[in-house]
PDB file of C-alpha atoms in Angstrom:
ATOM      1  CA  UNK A  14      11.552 108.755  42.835  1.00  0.00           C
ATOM      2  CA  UNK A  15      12.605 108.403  46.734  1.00  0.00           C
ATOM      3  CA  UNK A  16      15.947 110.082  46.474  1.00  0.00           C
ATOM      4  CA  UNK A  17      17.749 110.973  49.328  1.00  0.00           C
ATOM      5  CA  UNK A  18      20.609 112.981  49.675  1.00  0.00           C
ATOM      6  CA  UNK A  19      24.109 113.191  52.335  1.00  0.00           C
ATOM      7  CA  UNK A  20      25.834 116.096  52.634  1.00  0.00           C
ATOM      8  CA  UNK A  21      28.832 116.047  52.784  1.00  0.00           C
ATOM      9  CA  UNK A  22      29.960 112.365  51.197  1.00  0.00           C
ATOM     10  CA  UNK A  23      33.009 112.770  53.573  1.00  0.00           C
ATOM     11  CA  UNK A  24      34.407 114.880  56.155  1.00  0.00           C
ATOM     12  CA  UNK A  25      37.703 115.113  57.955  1.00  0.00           C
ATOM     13  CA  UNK A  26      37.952 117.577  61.610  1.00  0.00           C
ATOM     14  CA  UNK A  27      40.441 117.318  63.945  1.00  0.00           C
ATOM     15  CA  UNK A  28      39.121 116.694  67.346  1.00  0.00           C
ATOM     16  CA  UNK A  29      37.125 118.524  69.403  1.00  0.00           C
ATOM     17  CA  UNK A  30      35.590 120.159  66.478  1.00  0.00           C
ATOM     18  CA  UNK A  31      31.766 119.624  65.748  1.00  0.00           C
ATOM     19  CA  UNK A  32      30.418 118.358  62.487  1.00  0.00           C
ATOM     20  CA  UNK A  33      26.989 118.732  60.693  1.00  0.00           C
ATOM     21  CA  UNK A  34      25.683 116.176  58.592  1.00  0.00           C
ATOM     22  CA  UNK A  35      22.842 116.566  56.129  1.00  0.00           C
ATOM     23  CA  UNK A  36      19.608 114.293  55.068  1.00  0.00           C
ATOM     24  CA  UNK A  37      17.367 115.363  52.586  1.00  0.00           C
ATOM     25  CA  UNK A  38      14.873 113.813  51.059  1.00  0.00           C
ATOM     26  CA  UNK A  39      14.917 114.820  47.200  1.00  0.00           C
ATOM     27  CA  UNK A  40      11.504 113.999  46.109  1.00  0.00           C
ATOM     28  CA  UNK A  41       8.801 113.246  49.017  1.00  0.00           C
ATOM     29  CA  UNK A  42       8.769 114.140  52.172  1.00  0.00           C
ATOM     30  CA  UNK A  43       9.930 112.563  55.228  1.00  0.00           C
ATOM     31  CA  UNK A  44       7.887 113.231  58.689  1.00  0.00           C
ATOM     32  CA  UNK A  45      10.443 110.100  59.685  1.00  0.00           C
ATOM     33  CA  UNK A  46      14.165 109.954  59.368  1.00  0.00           C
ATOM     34  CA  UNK A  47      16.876 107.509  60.957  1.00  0.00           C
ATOM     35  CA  UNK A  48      20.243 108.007  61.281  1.00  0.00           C
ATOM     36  CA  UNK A  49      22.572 105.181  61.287  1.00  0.00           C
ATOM     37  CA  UNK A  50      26.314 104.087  61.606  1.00  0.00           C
ATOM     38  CA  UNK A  51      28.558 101.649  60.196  1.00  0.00           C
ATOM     39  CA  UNK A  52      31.817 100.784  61.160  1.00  0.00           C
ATOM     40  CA  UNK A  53      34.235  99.215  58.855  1.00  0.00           C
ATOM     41  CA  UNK A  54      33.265  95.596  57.742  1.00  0.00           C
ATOM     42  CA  UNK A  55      29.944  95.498  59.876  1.00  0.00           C
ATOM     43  CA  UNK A  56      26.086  96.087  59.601  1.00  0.00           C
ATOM     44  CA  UNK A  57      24.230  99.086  60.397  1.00  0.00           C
ATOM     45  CA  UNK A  58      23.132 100.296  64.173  1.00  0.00           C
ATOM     46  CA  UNK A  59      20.315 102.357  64.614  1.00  0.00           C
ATOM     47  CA  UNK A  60      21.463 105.305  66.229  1.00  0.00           C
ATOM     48  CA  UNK A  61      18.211 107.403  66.609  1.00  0.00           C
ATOM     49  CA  UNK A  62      14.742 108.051  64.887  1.00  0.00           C
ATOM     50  CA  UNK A  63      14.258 111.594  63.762  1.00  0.00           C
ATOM     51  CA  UNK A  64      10.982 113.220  63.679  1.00  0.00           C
ATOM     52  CA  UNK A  65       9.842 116.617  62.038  1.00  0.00           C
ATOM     53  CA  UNK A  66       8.911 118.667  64.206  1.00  0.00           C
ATOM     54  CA  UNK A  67       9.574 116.734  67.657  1.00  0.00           C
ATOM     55  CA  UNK A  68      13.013 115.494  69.882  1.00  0.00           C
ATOM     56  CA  UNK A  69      14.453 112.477  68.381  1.00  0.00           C
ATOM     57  CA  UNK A  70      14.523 109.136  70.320  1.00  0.00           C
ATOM     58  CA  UNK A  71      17.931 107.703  70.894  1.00  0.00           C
ATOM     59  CA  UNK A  72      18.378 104.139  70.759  1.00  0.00           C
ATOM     60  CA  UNK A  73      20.012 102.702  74.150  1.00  0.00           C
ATOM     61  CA  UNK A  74      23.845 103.425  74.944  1.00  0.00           C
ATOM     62  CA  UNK A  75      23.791 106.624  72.070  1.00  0.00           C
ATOM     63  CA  UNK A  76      24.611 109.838  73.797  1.00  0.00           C
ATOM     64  CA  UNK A  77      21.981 112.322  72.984  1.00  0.00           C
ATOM     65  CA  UNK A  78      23.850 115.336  74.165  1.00  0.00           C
ATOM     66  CA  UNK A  79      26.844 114.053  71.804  1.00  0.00           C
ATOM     67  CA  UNK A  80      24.885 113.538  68.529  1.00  0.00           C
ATOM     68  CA  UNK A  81      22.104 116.458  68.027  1.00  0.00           C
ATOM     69  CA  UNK A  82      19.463 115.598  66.146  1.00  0.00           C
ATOM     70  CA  UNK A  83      17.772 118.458  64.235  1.00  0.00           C
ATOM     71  CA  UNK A  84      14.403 117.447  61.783  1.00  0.00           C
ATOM     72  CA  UNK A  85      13.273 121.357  61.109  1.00  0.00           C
ATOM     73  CA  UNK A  86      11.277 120.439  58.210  1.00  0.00           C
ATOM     74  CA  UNK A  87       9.691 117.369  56.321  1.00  0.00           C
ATOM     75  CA  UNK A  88      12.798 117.123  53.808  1.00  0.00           C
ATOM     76  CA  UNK A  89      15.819 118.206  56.436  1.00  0.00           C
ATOM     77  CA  UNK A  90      17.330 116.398  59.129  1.00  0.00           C
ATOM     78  CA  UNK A  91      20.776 117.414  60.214  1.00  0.00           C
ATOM     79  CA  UNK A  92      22.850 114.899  62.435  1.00  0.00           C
ATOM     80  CA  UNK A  93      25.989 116.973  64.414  1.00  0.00           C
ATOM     81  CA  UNK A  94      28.849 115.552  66.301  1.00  0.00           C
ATOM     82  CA  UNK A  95      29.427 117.936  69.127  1.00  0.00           C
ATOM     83  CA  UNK A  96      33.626 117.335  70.101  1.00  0.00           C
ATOM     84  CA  UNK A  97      34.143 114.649  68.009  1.00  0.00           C
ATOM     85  CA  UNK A  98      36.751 112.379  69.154  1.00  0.00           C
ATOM     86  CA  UNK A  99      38.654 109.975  66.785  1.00  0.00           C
ATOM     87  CA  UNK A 100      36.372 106.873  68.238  1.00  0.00           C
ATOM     88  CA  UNK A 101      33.335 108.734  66.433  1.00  0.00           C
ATOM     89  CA  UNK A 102      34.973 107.942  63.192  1.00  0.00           C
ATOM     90  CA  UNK A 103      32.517 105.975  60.925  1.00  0.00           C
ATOM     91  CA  UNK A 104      30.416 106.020  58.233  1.00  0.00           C
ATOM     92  CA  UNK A 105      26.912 107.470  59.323  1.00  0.00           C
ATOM     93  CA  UNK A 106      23.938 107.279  56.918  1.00  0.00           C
ATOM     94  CA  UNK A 107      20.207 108.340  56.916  1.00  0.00           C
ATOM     95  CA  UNK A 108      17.317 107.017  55.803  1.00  0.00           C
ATOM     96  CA  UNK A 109      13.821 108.312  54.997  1.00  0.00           C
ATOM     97  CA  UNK A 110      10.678 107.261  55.525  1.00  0.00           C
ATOM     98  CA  UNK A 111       7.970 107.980  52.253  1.00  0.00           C
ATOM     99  CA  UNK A 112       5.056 109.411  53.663  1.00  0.00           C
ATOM    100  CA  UNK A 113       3.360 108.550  50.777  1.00  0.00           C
ATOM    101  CA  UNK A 114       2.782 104.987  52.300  1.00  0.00           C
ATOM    102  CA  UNK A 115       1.322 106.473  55.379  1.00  0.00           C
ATOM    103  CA  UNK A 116      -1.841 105.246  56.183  1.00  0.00           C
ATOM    104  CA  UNK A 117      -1.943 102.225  53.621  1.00  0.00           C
ATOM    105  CA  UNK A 118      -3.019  98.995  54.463  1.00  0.00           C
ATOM    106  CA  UNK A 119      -0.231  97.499  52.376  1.00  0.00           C
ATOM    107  CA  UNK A 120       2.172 100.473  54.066  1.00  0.00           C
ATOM    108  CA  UNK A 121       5.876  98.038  53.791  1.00  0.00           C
ATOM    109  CA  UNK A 122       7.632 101.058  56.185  1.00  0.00           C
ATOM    110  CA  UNK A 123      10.043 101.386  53.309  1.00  0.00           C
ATOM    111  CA  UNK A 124      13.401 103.358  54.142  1.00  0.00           C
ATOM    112  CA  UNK A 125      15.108 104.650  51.392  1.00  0.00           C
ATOM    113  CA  UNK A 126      18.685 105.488  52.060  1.00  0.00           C
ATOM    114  CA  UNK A 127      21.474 107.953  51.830  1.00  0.00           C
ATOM    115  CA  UNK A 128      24.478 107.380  50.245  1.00  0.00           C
ATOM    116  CA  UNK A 129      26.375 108.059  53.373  1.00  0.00           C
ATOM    117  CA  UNK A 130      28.808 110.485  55.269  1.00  0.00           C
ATOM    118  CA  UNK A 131      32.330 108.958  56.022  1.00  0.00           C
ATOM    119  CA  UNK A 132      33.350 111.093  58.997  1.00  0.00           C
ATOM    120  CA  UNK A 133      37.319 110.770  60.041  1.00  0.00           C
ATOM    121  CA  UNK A 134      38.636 112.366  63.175  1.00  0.00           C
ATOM    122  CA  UNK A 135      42.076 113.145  63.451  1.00  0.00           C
TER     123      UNK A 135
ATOM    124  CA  UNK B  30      11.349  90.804  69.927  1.00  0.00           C
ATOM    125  CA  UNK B  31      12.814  90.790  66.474  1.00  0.00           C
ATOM    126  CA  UNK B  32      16.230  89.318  64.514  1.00  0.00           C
ATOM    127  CA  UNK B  33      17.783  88.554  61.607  1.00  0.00           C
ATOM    128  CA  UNK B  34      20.286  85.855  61.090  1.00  0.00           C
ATOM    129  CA  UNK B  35      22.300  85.949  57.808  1.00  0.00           C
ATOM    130  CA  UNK B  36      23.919  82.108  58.250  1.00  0.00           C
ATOM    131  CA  UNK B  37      26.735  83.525  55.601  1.00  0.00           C
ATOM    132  CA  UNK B  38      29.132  86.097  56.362  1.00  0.00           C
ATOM    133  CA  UNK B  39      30.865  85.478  52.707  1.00  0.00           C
ATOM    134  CA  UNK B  40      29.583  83.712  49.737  1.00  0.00           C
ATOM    135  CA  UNK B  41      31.898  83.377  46.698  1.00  0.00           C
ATOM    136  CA  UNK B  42      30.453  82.399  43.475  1.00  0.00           C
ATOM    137  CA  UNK B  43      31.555  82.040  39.864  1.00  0.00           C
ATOM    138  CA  UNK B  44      30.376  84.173  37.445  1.00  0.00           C
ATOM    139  CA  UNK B  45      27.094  82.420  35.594  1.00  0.00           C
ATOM    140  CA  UNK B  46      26.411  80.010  38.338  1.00  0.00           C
ATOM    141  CA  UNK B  47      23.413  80.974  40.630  1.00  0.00           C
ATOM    142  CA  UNK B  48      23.372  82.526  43.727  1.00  0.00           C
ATOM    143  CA  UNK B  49      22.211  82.120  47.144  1.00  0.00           C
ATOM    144  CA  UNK B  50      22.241  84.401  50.255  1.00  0.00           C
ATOM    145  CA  UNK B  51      20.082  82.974  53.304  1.00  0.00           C
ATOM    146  CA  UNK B  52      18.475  85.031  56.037  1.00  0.00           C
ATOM    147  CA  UNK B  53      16.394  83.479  58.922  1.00  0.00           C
ATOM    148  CA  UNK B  54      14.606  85.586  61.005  1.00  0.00           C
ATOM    149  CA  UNK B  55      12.203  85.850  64.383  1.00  0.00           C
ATOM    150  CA  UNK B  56       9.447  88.411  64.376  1.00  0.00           C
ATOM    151  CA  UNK B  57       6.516  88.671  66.859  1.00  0.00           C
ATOM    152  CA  UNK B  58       4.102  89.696  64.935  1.00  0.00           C
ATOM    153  CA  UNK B  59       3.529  90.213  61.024  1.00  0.00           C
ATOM    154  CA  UNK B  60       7.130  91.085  59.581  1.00  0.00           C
ATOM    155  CA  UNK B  61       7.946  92.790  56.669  1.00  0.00           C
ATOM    156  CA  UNK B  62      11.227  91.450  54.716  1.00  0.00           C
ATOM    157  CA  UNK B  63      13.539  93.663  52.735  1.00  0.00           C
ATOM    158  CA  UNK B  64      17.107  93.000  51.408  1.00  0.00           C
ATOM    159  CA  UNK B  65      19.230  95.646  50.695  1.00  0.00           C
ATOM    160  CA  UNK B  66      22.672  95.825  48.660  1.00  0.00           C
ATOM    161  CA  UNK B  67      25.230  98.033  49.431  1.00  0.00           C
ATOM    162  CA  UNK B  68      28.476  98.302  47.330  1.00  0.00           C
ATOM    163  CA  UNK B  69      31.965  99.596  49.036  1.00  0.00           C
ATOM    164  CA  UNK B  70      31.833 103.408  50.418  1.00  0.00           C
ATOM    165  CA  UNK B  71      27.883 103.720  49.310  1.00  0.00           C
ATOM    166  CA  UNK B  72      24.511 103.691  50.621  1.00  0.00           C
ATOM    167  CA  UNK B  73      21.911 100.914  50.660  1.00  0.00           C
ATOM    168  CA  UNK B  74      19.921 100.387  47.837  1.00  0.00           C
ATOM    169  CA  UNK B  75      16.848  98.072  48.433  1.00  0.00           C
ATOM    170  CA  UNK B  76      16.477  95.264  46.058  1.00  0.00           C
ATOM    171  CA  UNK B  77      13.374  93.594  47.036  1.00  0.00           C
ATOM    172  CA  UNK B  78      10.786  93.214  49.863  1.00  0.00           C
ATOM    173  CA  UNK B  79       8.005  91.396  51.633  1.00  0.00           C
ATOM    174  CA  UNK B  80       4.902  92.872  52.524  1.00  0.00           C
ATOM    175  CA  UNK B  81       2.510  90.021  53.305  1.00  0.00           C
ATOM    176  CA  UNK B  82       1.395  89.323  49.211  1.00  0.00           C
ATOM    177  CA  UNK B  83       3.163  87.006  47.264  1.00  0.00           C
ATOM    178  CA  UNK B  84       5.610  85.081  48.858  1.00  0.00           C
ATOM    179  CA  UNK B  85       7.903  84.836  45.980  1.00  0.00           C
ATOM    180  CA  UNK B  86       8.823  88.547  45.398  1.00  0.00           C
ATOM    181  CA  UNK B  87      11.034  89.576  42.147  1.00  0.00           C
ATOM    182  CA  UNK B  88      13.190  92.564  42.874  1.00  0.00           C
ATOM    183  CA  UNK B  89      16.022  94.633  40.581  1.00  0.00           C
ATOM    184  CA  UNK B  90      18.871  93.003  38.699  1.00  0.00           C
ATOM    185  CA  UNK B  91      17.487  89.439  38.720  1.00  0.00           C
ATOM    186  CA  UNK B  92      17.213  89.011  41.936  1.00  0.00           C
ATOM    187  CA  UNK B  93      14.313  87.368  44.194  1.00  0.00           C
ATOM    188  CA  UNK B  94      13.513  85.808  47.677  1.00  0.00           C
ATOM    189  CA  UNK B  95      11.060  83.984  48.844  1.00  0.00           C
ATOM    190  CA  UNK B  96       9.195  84.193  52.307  1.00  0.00           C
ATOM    191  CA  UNK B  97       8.440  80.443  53.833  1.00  0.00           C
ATOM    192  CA  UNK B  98       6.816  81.258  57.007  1.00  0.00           C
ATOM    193  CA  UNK B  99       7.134  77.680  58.602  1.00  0.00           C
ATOM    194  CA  UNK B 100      11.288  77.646  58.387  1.00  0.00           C
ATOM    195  CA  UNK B 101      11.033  81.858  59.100  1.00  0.00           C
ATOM    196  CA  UNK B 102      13.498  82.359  56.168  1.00  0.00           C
ATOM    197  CA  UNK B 103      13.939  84.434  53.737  1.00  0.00           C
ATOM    198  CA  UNK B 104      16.882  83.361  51.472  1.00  0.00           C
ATOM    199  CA  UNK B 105      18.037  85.962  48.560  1.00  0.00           C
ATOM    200  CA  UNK B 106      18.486  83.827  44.980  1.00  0.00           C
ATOM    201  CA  UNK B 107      19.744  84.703  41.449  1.00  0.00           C
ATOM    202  CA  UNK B 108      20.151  82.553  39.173  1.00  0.00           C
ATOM    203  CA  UNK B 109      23.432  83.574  36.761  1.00  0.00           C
ATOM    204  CA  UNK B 110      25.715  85.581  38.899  1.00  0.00           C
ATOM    205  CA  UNK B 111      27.679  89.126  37.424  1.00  0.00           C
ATOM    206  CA  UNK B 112      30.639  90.439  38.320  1.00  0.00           C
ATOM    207  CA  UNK B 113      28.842  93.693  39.408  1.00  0.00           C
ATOM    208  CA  UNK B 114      26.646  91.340  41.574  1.00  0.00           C
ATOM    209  CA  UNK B 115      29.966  91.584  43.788  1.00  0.00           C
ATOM    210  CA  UNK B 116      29.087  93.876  47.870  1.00  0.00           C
ATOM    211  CA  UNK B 117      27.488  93.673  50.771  1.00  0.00           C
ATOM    212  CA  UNK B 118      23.820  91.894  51.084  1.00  0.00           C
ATOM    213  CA  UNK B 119      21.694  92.980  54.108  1.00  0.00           C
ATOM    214  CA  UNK B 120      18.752  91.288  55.177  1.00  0.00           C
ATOM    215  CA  UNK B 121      16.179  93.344  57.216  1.00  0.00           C
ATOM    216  CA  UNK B 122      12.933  92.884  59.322  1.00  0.00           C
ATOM    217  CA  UNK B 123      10.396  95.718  60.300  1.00  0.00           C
ATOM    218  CA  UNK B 124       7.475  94.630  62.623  1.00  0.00           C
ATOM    219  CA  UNK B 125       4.740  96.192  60.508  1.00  0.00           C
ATOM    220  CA  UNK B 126       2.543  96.416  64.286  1.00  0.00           C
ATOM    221  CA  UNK B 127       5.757  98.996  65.553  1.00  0.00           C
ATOM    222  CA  UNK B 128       4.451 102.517  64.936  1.00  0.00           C
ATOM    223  CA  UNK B 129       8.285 102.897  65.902  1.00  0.00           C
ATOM    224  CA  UNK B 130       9.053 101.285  61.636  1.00  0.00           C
ATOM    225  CA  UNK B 131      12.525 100.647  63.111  1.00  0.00           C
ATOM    226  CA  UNK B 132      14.458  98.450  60.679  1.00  0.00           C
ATOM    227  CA  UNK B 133      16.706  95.635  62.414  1.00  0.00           C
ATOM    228  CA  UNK B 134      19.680  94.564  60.210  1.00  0.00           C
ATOM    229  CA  UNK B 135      21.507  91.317  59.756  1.00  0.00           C
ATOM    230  CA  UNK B 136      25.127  91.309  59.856  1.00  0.00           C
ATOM    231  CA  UNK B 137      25.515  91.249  56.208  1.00  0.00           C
ATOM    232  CA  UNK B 138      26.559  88.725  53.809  1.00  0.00           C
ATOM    233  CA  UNK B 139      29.769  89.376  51.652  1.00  0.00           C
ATOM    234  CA  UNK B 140      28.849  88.095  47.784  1.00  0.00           C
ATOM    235  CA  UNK B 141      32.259  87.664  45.745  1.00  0.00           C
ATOM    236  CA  UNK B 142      31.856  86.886  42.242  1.00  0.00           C
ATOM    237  CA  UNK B 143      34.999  85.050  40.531  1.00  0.00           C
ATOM    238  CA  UNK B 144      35.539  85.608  37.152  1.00  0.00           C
TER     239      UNK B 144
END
């Protein structure tokens, strides 16, 4: 159990173009996503918390208007790069929070992850 | 406030011989531990994690960590390294107090495994 899915695995647009990216959790559902990006050869930066049914909260220095945020339902989140620019390029992943542990005493906040979106702009 | 410190960034290990990753960190309040592994071009996949039980927690593939609160480590350990033991090793704290369950990364420890 705790699958979660990326669609696509990788995605090339020329710039100024917007892209969607999908997370979906496969097997439980998700009232909490993150999305995340990685640039080559370095660790993981929070970009923003996702929550069903509610705006997303940015972390500091991410342009909200730039990357929408979209949690519609407690398996979806879409993240979309509104007129990408080459500097956007990156690998952006999701993760997803089991509601199953809600509520436990022993709850560990477990993310389970995406596989990842590599996102090129030309 | 909280971080992680991974004192590696690469580790290079013979095949057989054990294994060590080390992770510090600094947490205000009760922490939970996780470390992840993450091969090239993939996602993270979580091999073990803390949760305030044992302190000595087994996780996939042979690997385990143990959580000594008075040197705030958390070091990774296996003891016969494999060649497919060879990507990226994250090391992650979560204040289990922030309703926020943000995850804060390390930088990431390289593992190379020589044949």
């Amino acid at each position: 159990g705790a699958v979660v899915s990326q669609h696509p695995s990788r995605v090339i647009c020329k710039s100024g173009t917007s892209v969607k990216i999908e997370c979906r959790s496969l097997d439980f559902q998700a009232t909490t996503m993150f999305w995340y990006r990685q640039f080559p050869k370095q660790s993981l930066m929070l970009m923003a918390t996702s929550n069903e049914g509610s705006k997303a909260t940015y972390e500091q220095g991410v342009e909200k208007d730039k990357f929408l945020i979209n949690h519609a339902s407690l398996t979806l989140s879409t993240l979309t790069v509104t007129s990408a620019h080459p500097e956007d390029s990156s690998f952006y992943i999701c993760s997803a929070r089991d509601n199953r542990l809600a509520g436990q005493i022993s709850s560990t906040d477990t993310q389970y992850f995406g596989p990842g979106t590599r996102l090129t702009v030309l | 406030a909280q971080s992680v410190t991974q004192l590696d960034s690469h580790v290079s290990v013979s095949e057989g011989t054990p294994v060590l990753l080390r992770c510090n960190y600094s947490s205000s309040y009760s922490p939970s531990l996780f470390w992840y592994v993450q091969h090239p071009n993939k996602g993270l996949q979580l091999l073990l994690k803390y949760t305030s039980a044992a302190t000595l927690v087994k996780g996939i593939n042979g690997f385990e960590a143990e959580f000594k609160k008075s040197e705030t480590s958390f070091h990774l350990t296996k003891p016969s390294a494999h060649m497919s033991d060879a990507a990226e090793y994250f090391c992650v704290v979560s204040d289990r107090g922030d309703s926020s369950y943000k995850l804060i990364f390390g930088s990431g420890t390289r593992l190379l495994v020589r044949p």
